[in-house]
Amino acid sequence: MMMNSLKNQKVVFTGILQTLRREEAIEYAKKKGAIIQNFVTDQTDILVLAPKQLDIFGRDIRSRKQIKAEELISQGYEIKIISETNFLNLIDQNNN
């Protein structure tokens, strides 16, 4: 399902963003009408996932926010997990 608006969407960011500082990403999202949350809850609409982080052994690390979102999705909640790139495309396509 493709999103075309962040208006009234509850958004959470996780991981270290590579293109923008988190504060900038939050401001862009707010300008598009998003409601920023600090934690994933059953009310969250979108989790923006930064590029994969690796542990000292080179394994992918899933953040607690990602794990929580996946648990809620498995329980039937409609949380969209999108990449930083998809978030950037979303705010760019709505940049008018």
PDB file of C-alpha atoms in Angstrom:
ATOM      1  CA  MET A   1       0.000   0.000   0.000  1.00  0.00           C
ATOM      2  CA  MET A   2       1.562   3.274  -1.106  1.00  0.00           C
ATOM      3  CA  MET A   3       1.125   6.272   1.101  1.00  0.00           C
ATOM      4  CA  ASN A   4       0.624   9.657  -0.453  1.00  0.00           C
ATOM      5  CA  SER A   5       0.282  11.782   2.650  1.00  0.00           C
ATOM      6  CA  LEU A   6       1.740  12.081   6.116  1.00  0.00           C
ATOM      7  CA  LYS A   7      -1.197  14.191   7.303  1.00  0.00           C
ATOM      8  CA  ASN A   8      -2.365  12.916  10.707  1.00  0.00           C
ATOM      9  CA  GLN A   9      -0.072   9.873  10.458  1.00  0.00           C
ATOM     10  CA  LYS A  10       1.670   8.915  13.719  1.00  0.00           C
ATOM     11  CA  VAL A  11       5.343   8.493  12.785  1.00  0.00           C
ATOM     12  CA  VAL A  12       8.276   6.998  14.697  1.00  0.00           C
ATOM     13  CA  PHE A  13      11.932   7.068  13.602  1.00  0.00           C
ATOM     14  CA  THR A  14      14.465   4.395  14.525  1.00  0.00           C
ATOM     15  CA  GLY A  15      18.167   3.994  13.845  1.00  0.00           C
ATOM     16  CA  ILE A  16      20.772   6.480  12.664  1.00  0.00           C
ATOM     17  CA  LEU A  17      19.529   8.283   9.574  1.00  0.00           C
ATOM     18  CA  GLN A  18      22.136   8.771   6.871  1.00  0.00           C
ATOM     19  CA  THR A  19      20.706  11.553   4.720  1.00  0.00           C
ATOM     20  CA  LEU A  20      19.197  13.885   7.318  1.00  0.00           C
ATOM     21  CA  ARG A  21      19.707  14.534  10.974  1.00  0.00           C
ATOM     22  CA  ARG A  22      16.759  13.139  12.907  1.00  0.00           C
ATOM     23  CA  GLU A  23      15.702  16.648  13.935  1.00  0.00           C
ATOM     24  CA  GLU A  24      15.486  17.636  10.255  1.00  0.00           C
ATOM     25  CA  ALA A  25      13.489  14.536   9.360  1.00  0.00           C
ATOM     26  CA  ILE A  26      11.080  15.253  12.214  1.00  0.00           C
ATOM     27  CA  GLU A  27      10.614  18.849  11.043  1.00  0.00           C
ATOM     28  CA  TYR A  28       9.917  17.727   7.452  1.00  0.00           C
ATOM     29  CA  ALA A  29       7.405  15.174   8.712  1.00  0.00           C
ATOM     30  CA  LYS A  30       5.683  17.750  10.933  1.00  0.00           C
ATOM     31  CA  LYS A  31       5.446  20.186   8.017  1.00  0.00           C
ATOM     32  CA  LYS A  32       3.602  17.456   6.111  1.00  0.00           C
ATOM     33  CA  GLY A  33       1.139  17.071   8.985  1.00  0.00           C
ATOM     34  CA  ALA A  34       2.646  14.029  10.719  1.00  0.00           C
ATOM     35  CA  ILE A  35       2.325  13.458  14.450  1.00  0.00           C
ATOM     36  CA  ILE A  36       5.710  12.412  15.829  1.00  0.00           C
ATOM     37  CA  GLN A  37       5.879   9.680  18.451  1.00  0.00           C
ATOM     38  CA  ASN A  38       8.963   8.678  20.436  1.00  0.00           C
ATOM     39  CA  PHE A  39       7.928   5.044  20.816  1.00  0.00           C
ATOM     40  CA  VAL A  40       6.037   2.475  18.764  1.00  0.00           C
ATOM     41  CA  THR A  41       2.539   1.862  20.130  1.00  0.00           C
ATOM     42  CA  ASP A  42      -0.620   0.260  18.801  1.00  0.00           C
ATOM     43  CA  GLN A  43      -1.516   3.774  17.583  1.00  0.00           C
ATOM     44  CA  THR A  44       1.608   4.115  15.383  1.00  0.00           C
ATOM     45  CA  ASP A  45       0.993   4.342  11.633  1.00  0.00           C
ATOM     46  CA  ILE A  46       4.535   4.497  10.218  1.00  0.00           C
ATOM     47  CA  LEU A  47       7.963   3.391  11.442  1.00  0.00           C
ATOM     48  CA  VAL A  48      10.817   4.965   9.473  1.00  0.00           C
ATOM     49  CA  LEU A  49      13.704   2.519   9.550  1.00  0.00           C
ATOM     50  CA  ALA A  50      17.234   3.849   9.040  1.00  0.00           C
ATOM     51  CA  PRO A  51      19.689   1.701   7.077  1.00  0.00           C
ATOM     52  CA  LYS A  52      20.650  -1.531   8.805  1.00  0.00           C
ATOM     53  CA  GLN A  53      22.959  -1.242  11.764  1.00  0.00           C
ATOM     54  CA  LEU A  54      25.537  -3.975  12.364  1.00  0.00           C
ATOM     55  CA  ASP A  55      26.812  -5.319  15.652  1.00  0.00           C
ATOM     56  CA  ILE A  56      30.494  -6.014  16.292  1.00  0.00           C
ATOM     57  CA  PHE A  57      30.093  -9.414  14.624  1.00  0.00           C
ATOM     58  CA  GLY A  58      28.624  -7.890  11.458  1.00  0.00           C
ATOM     59  CA  ARG A  59      25.072  -9.108  12.115  1.00  0.00           C
ATOM     60  CA  ASP A  60      22.036  -6.943  11.464  1.00  0.00           C
ATOM     61  CA  ILE A  61      20.643  -5.347  14.590  1.00  0.00           C
ATOM     62  CA  ARG A  62      16.908  -4.795  14.861  1.00  0.00           C
ATOM     63  CA  SER A  63      15.995  -1.894  17.088  1.00  0.00           C
ATOM     64  CA  ARG A  64      13.528  -2.314  19.925  1.00  0.00           C
ATOM     65  CA  LYS A  65      11.149  -0.077  17.966  1.00  0.00           C
ATOM     66  CA  GLN A  66      11.374  -2.374  14.932  1.00  0.00           C
ATOM     67  CA  ILE A  67      10.825  -5.466  17.067  1.00  0.00           C
ATOM     68  CA  LYS A  68       7.792  -3.835  18.753  1.00  0.00           C
ATOM     69  CA  ALA A  69       6.330  -2.798  15.374  1.00  0.00           C
ATOM     70  CA  GLU A  70       6.780  -6.317  13.987  1.00  0.00           C
ATOM     71  CA  GLU A  71       5.080  -7.782  17.080  1.00  0.00           C
ATOM     72  CA  LEU A  72       2.129  -5.405  16.683  1.00  0.00           C
ATOM     73  CA  ILE A  73       1.886  -6.140  12.945  1.00  0.00           C
ATOM     74  CA  SER A  74       1.755  -9.862  13.748  1.00  0.00           C
ATOM     75  CA  GLN A  75      -1.178  -9.072  16.082  1.00  0.00           C
ATOM     76  CA  GLY A  76      -3.060  -7.376  13.242  1.00  0.00           C
ATOM     77  CA  TYR A  77      -2.126  -3.716  13.700  1.00  0.00           C
ATOM     78  CA  GLU A  78      -1.557  -1.817  10.456  1.00  0.00           C
ATOM     79  CA  ILE A  79       1.873  -0.286  10.956  1.00  0.00           C
ATOM     80  CA  LYS A  80       3.878   0.462   7.836  1.00  0.00           C
ATOM     81  CA  ILE A  81       7.638  -0.005   8.134  1.00  0.00           C
ATOM     82  CA  ILE A  82       9.383   2.111   5.517  1.00  0.00           C
ATOM     83  CA  SER A  83      13.018   2.840   4.720  1.00  0.00           C
ATOM     84  CA  GLU A  84      14.679   6.215   5.096  1.00  0.00           C
ATOM     85  CA  THR A  85      14.795   6.379   1.286  1.00  0.00           C
ATOM     86  CA  ASN A  86      11.045   5.788   1.033  1.00  0.00           C
ATOM     87  CA  PHE A  87      10.474   8.477   3.666  1.00  0.00           C
ATOM     88  CA  LEU A  88      12.612  10.928   1.686  1.00  0.00           C
ATOM     89  CA  ASN A  89      10.677  10.102  -1.491  1.00  0.00           C
ATOM     90  CA  LEU A  90       7.422  10.599   0.389  1.00  0.00           C
ATOM     91  CA  ILE A  91       8.314  14.033   1.730  1.00  0.00           C
ATOM     92  CA  ASP A  92       9.803  15.016  -1.643  1.00  0.00           C
ATOM     93  CA  GLN A  93       6.749  13.981  -3.689  1.00  0.00           C
ATOM     94  CA  ASN A  94       4.597  16.024  -1.342  1.00  0.00           C
ATOM     95  CA  ASN A  95       6.929  19.001  -1.429  1.00  0.00           C
ATOM     96  CA  ASN A  96       4.364  21.487  -2.638  1.00  0.00           C
TER      97      ASN A  96
END
